[in-house]
C-alpha positions as MATLAB code, in Angstrom:
seq = 'VLIMQMSPELRSEYFALATTRRQAGIACEVYLEDRKVDKQIKYFTRKRIPYAVFLDQKRKERGVCTVRALNGNESEVPLTSLAEHVRT';
ca = [
       0.107    0.012    0.056;
       1.173    3.428   -0.823;
      -0.361    6.419    1.126;
      -0.224    9.321   -1.144;
       0.586   13.079    0.002;
      -2.102   15.047   -0.683;
      -1.526   17.486    1.708;
       1.702   18.129    3.728;
      -0.261   19.339    6.890;
      -1.658   15.725    7.098;
       1.768   14.308    7.308;
       1.441   12.935   10.850;
      -2.039   11.175    9.659;
      -0.156    9.440    6.954;
       2.298    8.074    9.345;
      -0.554    7.316   11.742;
      -2.231    5.400    8.835;
       0.927    3.495    7.927;
       1.719    2.497   11.471;
      -1.815    1.085   11.963;
      -1.736   -0.695    8.271;
       2.010   -2.306    9.478;
       0.353   -3.378   12.615;
      -2.355   -5.567   10.698;
       0.602   -7.402    8.708;
       0.094   -4.950    5.600;
       3.060   -3.801    3.869;
       2.803    0.038    3.735;
       4.615    3.219    2.853;
       3.847    6.900    2.872;
       4.951    8.700   -0.255;
       7.520   11.421    1.464;
       8.267   13.721   -1.098;
       6.005   16.856   -1.799;
       5.039   16.345   -5.498;
       2.050   16.592   -7.692;
      -0.428   13.538   -7.382;
       0.439   12.564  -10.987;
       4.415   11.884  -10.444;
       2.916    9.904   -7.032;
       0.641    7.967   -9.345;
       3.628    7.099  -11.816;
       5.516    6.132   -8.707;
       2.746    3.704   -7.482;
       2.480    2.079  -11.295;
       6.235    1.918  -11.838;
       6.762    0.022   -8.339;
       3.488   -1.702   -8.933;
       2.128   -1.333   -5.678;
      -1.591   -3.027   -5.328;
      -3.045   -0.016   -3.597;
      -2.937    3.505   -3.284;
      -4.561    5.440   -0.822;
      -5.506    8.989   -1.292;
      -6.453   11.065    2.095;
      -7.230   14.985    1.822;
      -8.691   17.173    4.583;
     -12.033   16.976    3.242;
     -12.045   13.255    3.212;
     -10.517   12.846    6.690;
     -13.427   14.906    8.085;
     -15.874   12.469    6.317;
     -13.631    9.730    7.801;
     -13.073    8.002    4.448;
     -10.211    7.761    1.942;
     -10.353    6.896   -1.768;
      -8.305    3.661   -2.593;
      -7.124    2.967   -6.120;
      -5.936   -0.552   -6.958;
      -2.994   -0.963   -9.399;
      -6.048   -2.207  -12.262;
      -7.544    1.278  -11.737;
     -10.563    0.603   -9.895;
     -11.082    3.164   -7.184;
     -13.542    3.187   -4.338;
     -14.269    5.182   -1.238;
     -13.460    3.462    2.152;
     -14.260    4.017    5.565;
     -10.901    4.864    7.445;
     -11.867    1.973    9.751;
     -12.121   -0.422    7.403;
      -8.905    0.280    5.184;
      -7.077   -2.823    6.484;
      -9.722   -5.337    5.448;
     -10.261   -3.667    2.054;
      -6.358   -3.713    1.195;
      -6.182   -7.271    2.169;
      -8.589   -8.356   -0.555;
];
């Protein structure tokens, strides 16, 4: 799982998400560079990471994130169900 950096202000939230995914036994990394989303997506595709997680302030306030699978399918997932979603 790659957690995309949508907003530098949410960096601590991204690290918390990564930590909980790792504790659940899911390989996870946070994209650390402050780059445009299209560059991050190219990295996700090139590295063949199964899932990318998009979390911005609006999604955080709603308690959801968007998960994009490597095959291009996207779905909005409650943050509380993220681990279960990326295991399937």
